[in-house]
């Protein structure tokens, strides 16, 4: 039965560079009641590097997906590639799912999934009852925050970077093999979607 399930199921896995994931997750954990993290970013990096965050450890999760990336029913995407050239990645997704969308339909998907649209969509963002008291006091309802690549440079000082590098080594071969991008150049198509 398990084998049949694997033949019928299609999985789309989106990986993001771990530094930006850490920053994004820090903001989620500070904002949402499920965690109500009350420390600062260095405190969070300490927990992250000890695999003590909710839904940790990062490397085990990523390793499992990376090992399946060649499976015909598994599509491994990078967040940074989508930010760099969204239409190219949407075409890969379209081919994988066999949906046969037209160029115009793919552009509509790109617009619908742009950060500015996602930030304002109630079906994506949790209601007020999901946010921590502190987040509500500060007026932060940033479940969808920036969606940028490279924001980690605004958070990591040399000491945090050194700690993070030690943690990166815990990822072993997977951390070395995966071609993470920590800075990108967005295409005109992506910028148009994000600015609407």
PDB file of C-alpha atoms in Angstrom:
ATOM      1  CA  UNK A   1       0.000   0.000   0.000  1.00  0.00           C
ATOM      2  CA  UNK A   2       2.830   2.414   0.898  1.00  0.00           C
ATOM      3  CA  UNK A   3       4.438   1.825  -2.517  1.00  0.00           C
ATOM      4  CA  UNK A   4       1.156   2.569  -4.331  1.00  0.00           C
ATOM      5  CA  UNK A   5       0.779   5.784  -2.344  1.00  0.00           C
ATOM      6  CA  UNK A   6       4.264   6.902  -3.443  1.00  0.00           C
ATOM      7  CA  UNK A   7       3.385   6.260  -7.082  1.00  0.00           C
ATOM      8  CA  UNK A   8       0.223   8.390  -6.955  1.00  0.00           C
ATOM      9  CA  UNK A   9       1.407  11.252  -4.773  1.00  0.00           C
ATOM     10  CA  UNK A  10       3.310  14.263  -6.108  1.00  0.00           C
ATOM     11  CA  UNK A  11       5.382  16.334  -3.722  1.00  0.00           C
ATOM     12  CA  UNK A  12       6.670  19.867  -4.247  1.00  0.00           C
ATOM     13  CA  UNK A  13       9.379  20.799  -1.771  1.00  0.00           C
ATOM     14  CA  UNK A  14      10.677  24.352  -1.525  1.00  0.00           C
ATOM     15  CA  UNK A  15      14.022  24.894   0.223  1.00  0.00           C
ATOM     16  CA  UNK A  16      15.431  28.259   1.231  1.00  0.00           C
ATOM     17  CA  UNK A  17      18.896  29.238   2.368  1.00  0.00           C
ATOM     18  CA  UNK A  18      19.227  28.568   6.099  1.00  0.00           C
ATOM     19  CA  UNK A  19      20.271  32.086   7.100  1.00  0.00           C
ATOM     20  CA  UNK A  20      17.127  33.669   5.669  1.00  0.00           C
ATOM     21  CA  UNK A  21      15.054  30.785   7.046  1.00  0.00           C
ATOM     22  CA  UNK A  22      16.429  31.502  10.508  1.00  0.00           C
ATOM     23  CA  UNK A  23      15.528  35.215  10.258  1.00  0.00           C
ATOM     24  CA  UNK A  24      12.062  34.476   8.885  1.00  0.00           C
ATOM     25  CA  UNK A  25      11.396  31.837  11.524  1.00  0.00           C
ATOM     26  CA  UNK A  26      12.558  34.205  14.248  1.00  0.00           C
ATOM     27  CA  UNK A  27       9.879  36.690  13.200  1.00  0.00           C
ATOM     28  CA  UNK A  28       7.221  33.969  13.090  1.00  0.00           C
ATOM     29  CA  UNK A  29       8.146  32.739  16.531  1.00  0.00           C
ATOM     30  CA  UNK A  30       8.038  36.258  17.972  1.00  0.00           C
ATOM     31  CA  UNK A  31       4.665  37.014  16.389  1.00  0.00           C
ATOM     32  CA  UNK A  32       2.605  33.870  16.790  1.00  0.00           C
ATOM     33  CA  UNK A  33       1.017  32.520  19.975  1.00  0.00           C
ATOM     34  CA  UNK A  34       2.124  29.000  19.168  1.00  0.00           C
ATOM     35  CA  UNK A  35       5.639  29.960  20.317  1.00  0.00           C
ATOM     36  CA  UNK A  36       5.572  33.496  21.784  1.00  0.00           C
ATOM     37  CA  UNK A  37       9.348  33.671  21.671  1.00  0.00           C
ATOM     38  CA  UNK A  38      10.363  36.629  23.833  1.00  0.00           C
ATOM     39  CA  UNK A  39      14.130  36.778  23.309  1.00  0.00           C
ATOM     40  CA  UNK A  40      16.167  38.721  20.793  1.00  0.00           C
ATOM     41  CA  UNK A  41      17.745  37.448  17.588  1.00  0.00           C
ATOM     42  CA  UNK A  42      21.018  36.253  19.213  1.00  0.00           C
ATOM     43  CA  UNK A  43      18.928  34.227  21.692  1.00  0.00           C
ATOM     44  CA  UNK A  44      17.005  32.706  18.801  1.00  0.00           C
ATOM     45  CA  UNK A  45      20.179  31.825  16.884  1.00  0.00           C
ATOM     46  CA  UNK A  46      21.423  30.050  19.999  1.00  0.00           C
ATOM     47  CA  UNK A  47      18.256  27.915  20.118  1.00  0.00           C
ATOM     48  CA  UNK A  48      18.386  27.368  16.345  1.00  0.00           C
ATOM     49  CA  UNK A  49      21.986  26.169  16.458  1.00  0.00           C
ATOM     50  CA  UNK A  50      21.144  23.730  19.269  1.00  0.00           C
ATOM     51  CA  UNK A  51      18.121  22.408  17.264  1.00  0.00           C
ATOM     52  CA  UNK A  52      15.738  23.513  20.014  1.00  0.00           C
ATOM     53  CA  UNK A  53      13.265  25.466  17.859  1.00  0.00           C
ATOM     54  CA  UNK A  54       9.831  24.126  17.038  1.00  0.00           C
ATOM     55  CA  UNK A  55       9.962  21.883  13.971  1.00  0.00           C
ATOM     56  CA  UNK A  56      13.713  21.387  14.295  1.00  0.00           C
ATOM     57  CA  UNK A  57      16.142  20.019  13.291  1.00  0.00           C
ATOM     58  CA  UNK A  58      16.491  21.777   9.964  1.00  0.00           C
ATOM     59  CA  UNK A  59      19.135  19.446   8.498  1.00  0.00           C
ATOM     60  CA  UNK A  60      17.197  16.212   9.041  1.00  0.00           C
ATOM     61  CA  UNK A  61      14.161  17.617   7.269  1.00  0.00           C
ATOM     62  CA  UNK A  62      16.189  18.989   4.376  1.00  0.00           C
ATOM     63  CA  UNK A  63      18.299  15.836   4.013  1.00  0.00           C
ATOM     64  CA  UNK A  64      15.216  13.669   3.604  1.00  0.00           C
ATOM     65  CA  UNK A  65      13.911  15.885   0.803  1.00  0.00           C
ATOM     66  CA  UNK A  66      17.297  16.260  -0.899  1.00  0.00           C
ATOM     67  CA  UNK A  67      17.709  12.473  -1.035  1.00  0.00           C
ATOM     68  CA  UNK A  68      14.373  12.196  -2.866  1.00  0.00           C
ATOM     69  CA  UNK A  69      14.976  15.023  -5.362  1.00  0.00           C
ATOM     70  CA  UNK A  70      15.462  12.620  -8.305  1.00  0.00           C
ATOM     71  CA  UNK A  71      12.223  10.718  -7.653  1.00  0.00           C
ATOM     72  CA  UNK A  72       9.825  11.271 -10.597  1.00  0.00           C
ATOM     73  CA  UNK A  73       7.017  12.333  -8.237  1.00  0.00           C
ATOM     74  CA  UNK A  74       9.154  14.792  -6.295  1.00  0.00           C
ATOM     75  CA  UNK A  75      10.003  18.336  -7.384  1.00  0.00           C
ATOM     76  CA  UNK A  76      12.715  20.076  -5.369  1.00  0.00           C
ATOM     77  CA  UNK A  77      12.649  23.861  -5.804  1.00  0.00           C
ATOM     78  CA  UNK A  78      14.650  26.664  -4.270  1.00  0.00           C
ATOM     79  CA  UNK A  79      12.913  29.771  -2.949  1.00  0.00           C
ATOM     80  CA  UNK A  80      15.764  31.893  -4.282  1.00  0.00           C
ATOM     81  CA  UNK A  81      15.297  30.483  -7.805  1.00  0.00           C
ATOM     82  CA  UNK A  82      11.636  31.479  -7.654  1.00  0.00           C
ATOM     83  CA  UNK A  83      12.613  34.976  -6.539  1.00  0.00           C
ATOM     84  CA  UNK A  84      15.218  35.183  -9.286  1.00  0.00           C
ATOM     85  CA  UNK A  85      13.031  33.939 -12.144  1.00  0.00           C
ATOM     86  CA  UNK A  86       9.499  33.112 -11.069  1.00  0.00           C
ATOM     87  CA  UNK A  87       8.138  32.362 -14.535  1.00  0.00           C
ATOM     88  CA  UNK A  88      10.877  29.794 -15.202  1.00  0.00           C
ATOM     89  CA  UNK A  89      10.107  28.012 -11.916  1.00  0.00           C
ATOM     90  CA  UNK A  90       6.342  28.189 -12.520  1.00  0.00           C
ATOM     91  CA  UNK A  91       6.894  26.513 -15.892  1.00  0.00           C
ATOM     92  CA  UNK A  92       8.849  23.726 -14.129  1.00  0.00           C
ATOM     93  CA  UNK A  93       5.990  23.352 -11.640  1.00  0.00           C
ATOM     94  CA  UNK A  94       3.419  23.352 -14.445  1.00  0.00           C
ATOM     95  CA  UNK A  95       5.308  20.608 -16.307  1.00  0.00           C
ATOM     96  CA  UNK A  96       5.719  18.545 -13.135  1.00  0.00           C
ATOM     97  CA  UNK A  97       2.021  18.755 -12.246  1.00  0.00           C
ATOM     98  CA  UNK A  98       0.908  18.364 -15.864  1.00  0.00           C
ATOM     99  CA  UNK A  99      -1.540  21.258 -15.576  1.00  0.00           C
ATOM    100  CA  UNK A 100      -0.855  22.647 -19.063  1.00  0.00           C
ATOM    101  CA  UNK A 101      -1.305  26.305 -18.097  1.00  0.00           C
ATOM    102  CA  UNK A 102      -0.910  28.980 -20.749  1.00  0.00           C
ATOM    103  CA  UNK A 103       1.638  31.777 -20.446  1.00  0.00           C
ATOM    104  CA  UNK A 104      -1.159  34.151 -19.430  1.00  0.00           C
ATOM    105  CA  UNK A 105      -2.409  31.751 -16.752  1.00  0.00           C
ATOM    106  CA  UNK A 106       1.137  31.387 -15.412  1.00  0.00           C
ATOM    107  CA  UNK A 107       1.396  35.193 -15.192  1.00  0.00           C
ATOM    108  CA  UNK A 108      -1.864  35.213 -13.225  1.00  0.00           C
ATOM    109  CA  UNK A 109      -0.424  32.615 -10.853  1.00  0.00           C
ATOM    110  CA  UNK A 110       2.708  34.759 -10.487  1.00  0.00           C
ATOM    111  CA  UNK A 111       0.632  37.808  -9.639  1.00  0.00           C
ATOM    112  CA  UNK A 112      -1.658  35.906  -7.274  1.00  0.00           C
ATOM    113  CA  UNK A 113       1.302  34.467  -5.357  1.00  0.00           C
ATOM    114  CA  UNK A 114       3.345  37.682  -5.177  1.00  0.00           C
ATOM    115  CA  UNK A 115       4.347  38.793  -1.685  1.00  0.00           C
ATOM    116  CA  UNK A 116       2.263  41.981  -1.804  1.00  0.00           C
ATOM    117  CA  UNK A 117      -0.850  39.974  -2.672  1.00  0.00           C
ATOM    118  CA  UNK A 118      -0.108  37.260  -0.115  1.00  0.00           C
ATOM    119  CA  UNK A 119       0.416  39.825   2.663  1.00  0.00           C
ATOM    120  CA  UNK A 120      -3.115  41.135   2.133  1.00  0.00           C
ATOM    121  CA  UNK A 121      -4.934  37.842   1.633  1.00  0.00           C
ATOM    122  CA  UNK A 122      -6.957  36.756   4.671  1.00  0.00           C
ATOM    123  CA  UNK A 123      -6.916  33.116   3.548  1.00  0.00           C
ATOM    124  CA  UNK A 124      -3.121  33.085   3.947  1.00  0.00           C
ATOM    125  CA  UNK A 125      -2.677  35.128   7.106  1.00  0.00           C
ATOM    126  CA  UNK A 126      -3.844  33.983  10.528  1.00  0.00           C
ATOM    127  CA  UNK A 127      -6.495  35.971  12.382  1.00  0.00           C
ATOM    128  CA  UNK A 128      -5.766  38.260  15.331  1.00  0.00           C
ATOM    129  CA  UNK A 129      -6.312  35.446  17.822  1.00  0.00           C
ATOM    130  CA  UNK A 130      -3.207  33.679  16.461  1.00  0.00           C
ATOM    131  CA  UNK A 131      -0.818  36.518  17.278  1.00  0.00           C
ATOM    132  CA  UNK A 132       0.995  36.977  20.576  1.00  0.00           C
ATOM    133  CA  UNK A 133      -0.007  39.814  22.876  1.00  0.00           C
ATOM    134  CA  UNK A 134       3.336  41.505  22.258  1.00  0.00           C
ATOM    135  CA  UNK A 135       2.886  41.338  18.489  1.00  0.00           C
ATOM    136  CA  UNK A 136      -0.608  42.820  18.758  1.00  0.00           C
ATOM    137  CA  UNK A 137       0.635  45.625  21.062  1.00  0.00           C
ATOM    138  CA  UNK A 138       3.368  46.463  18.554  1.00  0.00           C
ATOM    139  CA  UNK A 139       0.961  46.250  15.616  1.00  0.00           C
ATOM    140  CA  UNK A 140       2.917  43.364  14.062  1.00  0.00           C
ATOM    141  CA  UNK A 141       0.846  40.993  12.024  1.00  0.00           C
ATOM    142  CA  UNK A 142       3.618  39.945   9.742  1.00  0.00           C
ATOM    143  CA  UNK A 143       3.014  36.293   8.992  1.00  0.00           C
ATOM    144  CA  UNK A 144       4.077  37.147   5.453  1.00  0.00           C
ATOM    145  CA  UNK A 145       6.872  39.616   6.065  1.00  0.00           C
ATOM    146  CA  UNK A 146       9.300  40.635   3.296  1.00  0.00           C
ATOM    147  CA  UNK A 147       9.920  37.584   1.139  1.00  0.00           C
ATOM    148  CA  UNK A 148      13.372  38.842   0.221  1.00  0.00           C
ATOM    149  CA  UNK A 149      16.650  37.015  -0.132  1.00  0.00           C
ATOM    150  CA  UNK A 150      19.634  38.344   1.743  1.00  0.00           C
ATOM    151  CA  UNK A 151      17.804  39.992   4.662  1.00  0.00           C
ATOM    152  CA  UNK A 152      19.964  37.827   6.939  1.00  0.00           C
ATOM    153  CA  UNK A 153      22.790  40.352   6.412  1.00  0.00           C
ATOM    154  CA  UNK A 154      20.766  42.817   8.499  1.00  0.00           C
ATOM    155  CA  UNK A 155      20.694  40.401  11.460  1.00  0.00           C
ATOM    156  CA  UNK A 156      23.944  38.426  11.558  1.00  0.00           C
ATOM    157  CA  UNK A 157      26.951  40.075  13.170  1.00  0.00           C
ATOM    158  CA  UNK A 158      30.394  38.361  13.023  1.00  0.00           C
ATOM    159  CA  UNK A 159      29.797  36.524  16.325  1.00  0.00           C
ATOM    160  CA  UNK A 160      26.425  35.125  15.169  1.00  0.00           C
ATOM    161  CA  UNK A 161      27.887  34.248  11.787  1.00  0.00           C
ATOM    162  CA  UNK A 162      30.674  32.257  13.470  1.00  0.00           C
ATOM    163  CA  UNK A 163      28.126  30.377  15.599  1.00  0.00           C
ATOM    164  CA  UNK A 164      26.005  29.716  12.522  1.00  0.00           C
ATOM    165  CA  UNK A 165      28.999  28.406  10.569  1.00  0.00           C
ATOM    166  CA  UNK A 166      29.594  25.808  13.298  1.00  0.00           C
ATOM    167  CA  UNK A 167      25.927  24.821  13.008  1.00  0.00           C
ATOM    168  CA  UNK A 168      26.231  24.634   9.198  1.00  0.00           C
ATOM    169  CA  UNK A 169      28.915  21.967   9.636  1.00  0.00           C
ATOM    170  CA  UNK A 170      26.310  19.843  11.464  1.00  0.00           C
ATOM    171  CA  UNK A 171      24.563  19.586   8.098  1.00  0.00           C
ATOM    172  CA  UNK A 172      27.459  17.492   6.828  1.00  0.00           C
ATOM    173  CA  UNK A 173      27.399  16.443   3.180  1.00  0.00           C
ATOM    174  CA  UNK A 174      23.911  17.861   2.644  1.00  0.00           C
ATOM    175  CA  UNK A 175      25.007  21.343   3.724  1.00  0.00           C
ATOM    176  CA  UNK A 176      28.002  21.148   1.390  1.00  0.00           C
ATOM    177  CA  UNK A 177      26.143  19.634  -1.555  1.00  0.00           C
ATOM    178  CA  UNK A 178      23.069  21.864  -1.696  1.00  0.00           C
ATOM    179  CA  UNK A 179      23.733  24.984  -3.787  1.00  0.00           C
ATOM    180  CA  UNK A 180      22.212  27.575  -1.462  1.00  0.00           C
ATOM    181  CA  UNK A 181      22.030  31.154  -2.712  1.00  0.00           C
ATOM    182  CA  UNK A 182      22.426  33.900  -0.139  1.00  0.00           C
ATOM    183  CA  UNK A 183      22.082  36.856  -2.522  1.00  0.00           C
ATOM    184  CA  UNK A 184      20.190  37.036  -5.835  1.00  0.00           C
ATOM    185  CA  UNK A 185      19.240  39.415  -8.591  1.00  0.00           C
ATOM    186  CA  UNK A 186      15.521  39.521  -9.250  1.00  0.00           C
ATOM    187  CA  UNK A 187      14.275  39.438 -12.816  1.00  0.00           C
ATOM    188  CA  UNK A 188      12.008  42.120 -14.216  1.00  0.00           C
ATOM    189  CA  UNK A 189       9.078  39.671 -14.135  1.00  0.00           C
ATOM    190  CA  UNK A 190       9.543  39.027 -10.420  1.00  0.00           C
ATOM    191  CA  UNK A 191       9.911  42.720  -9.637  1.00  0.00           C
ATOM    192  CA  UNK A 192       6.745  43.549 -11.546  1.00  0.00           C
ATOM    193  CA  UNK A 193       4.818  40.939  -9.591  1.00  0.00           C
ATOM    194  CA  UNK A 194       6.215  42.159  -6.272  1.00  0.00           C
ATOM    195  CA  UNK A 195       5.524  45.853  -6.945  1.00  0.00           C
ATOM    196  CA  UNK A 196       1.859  45.589  -7.901  1.00  0.00           C
TER     197      UNK A 196
END
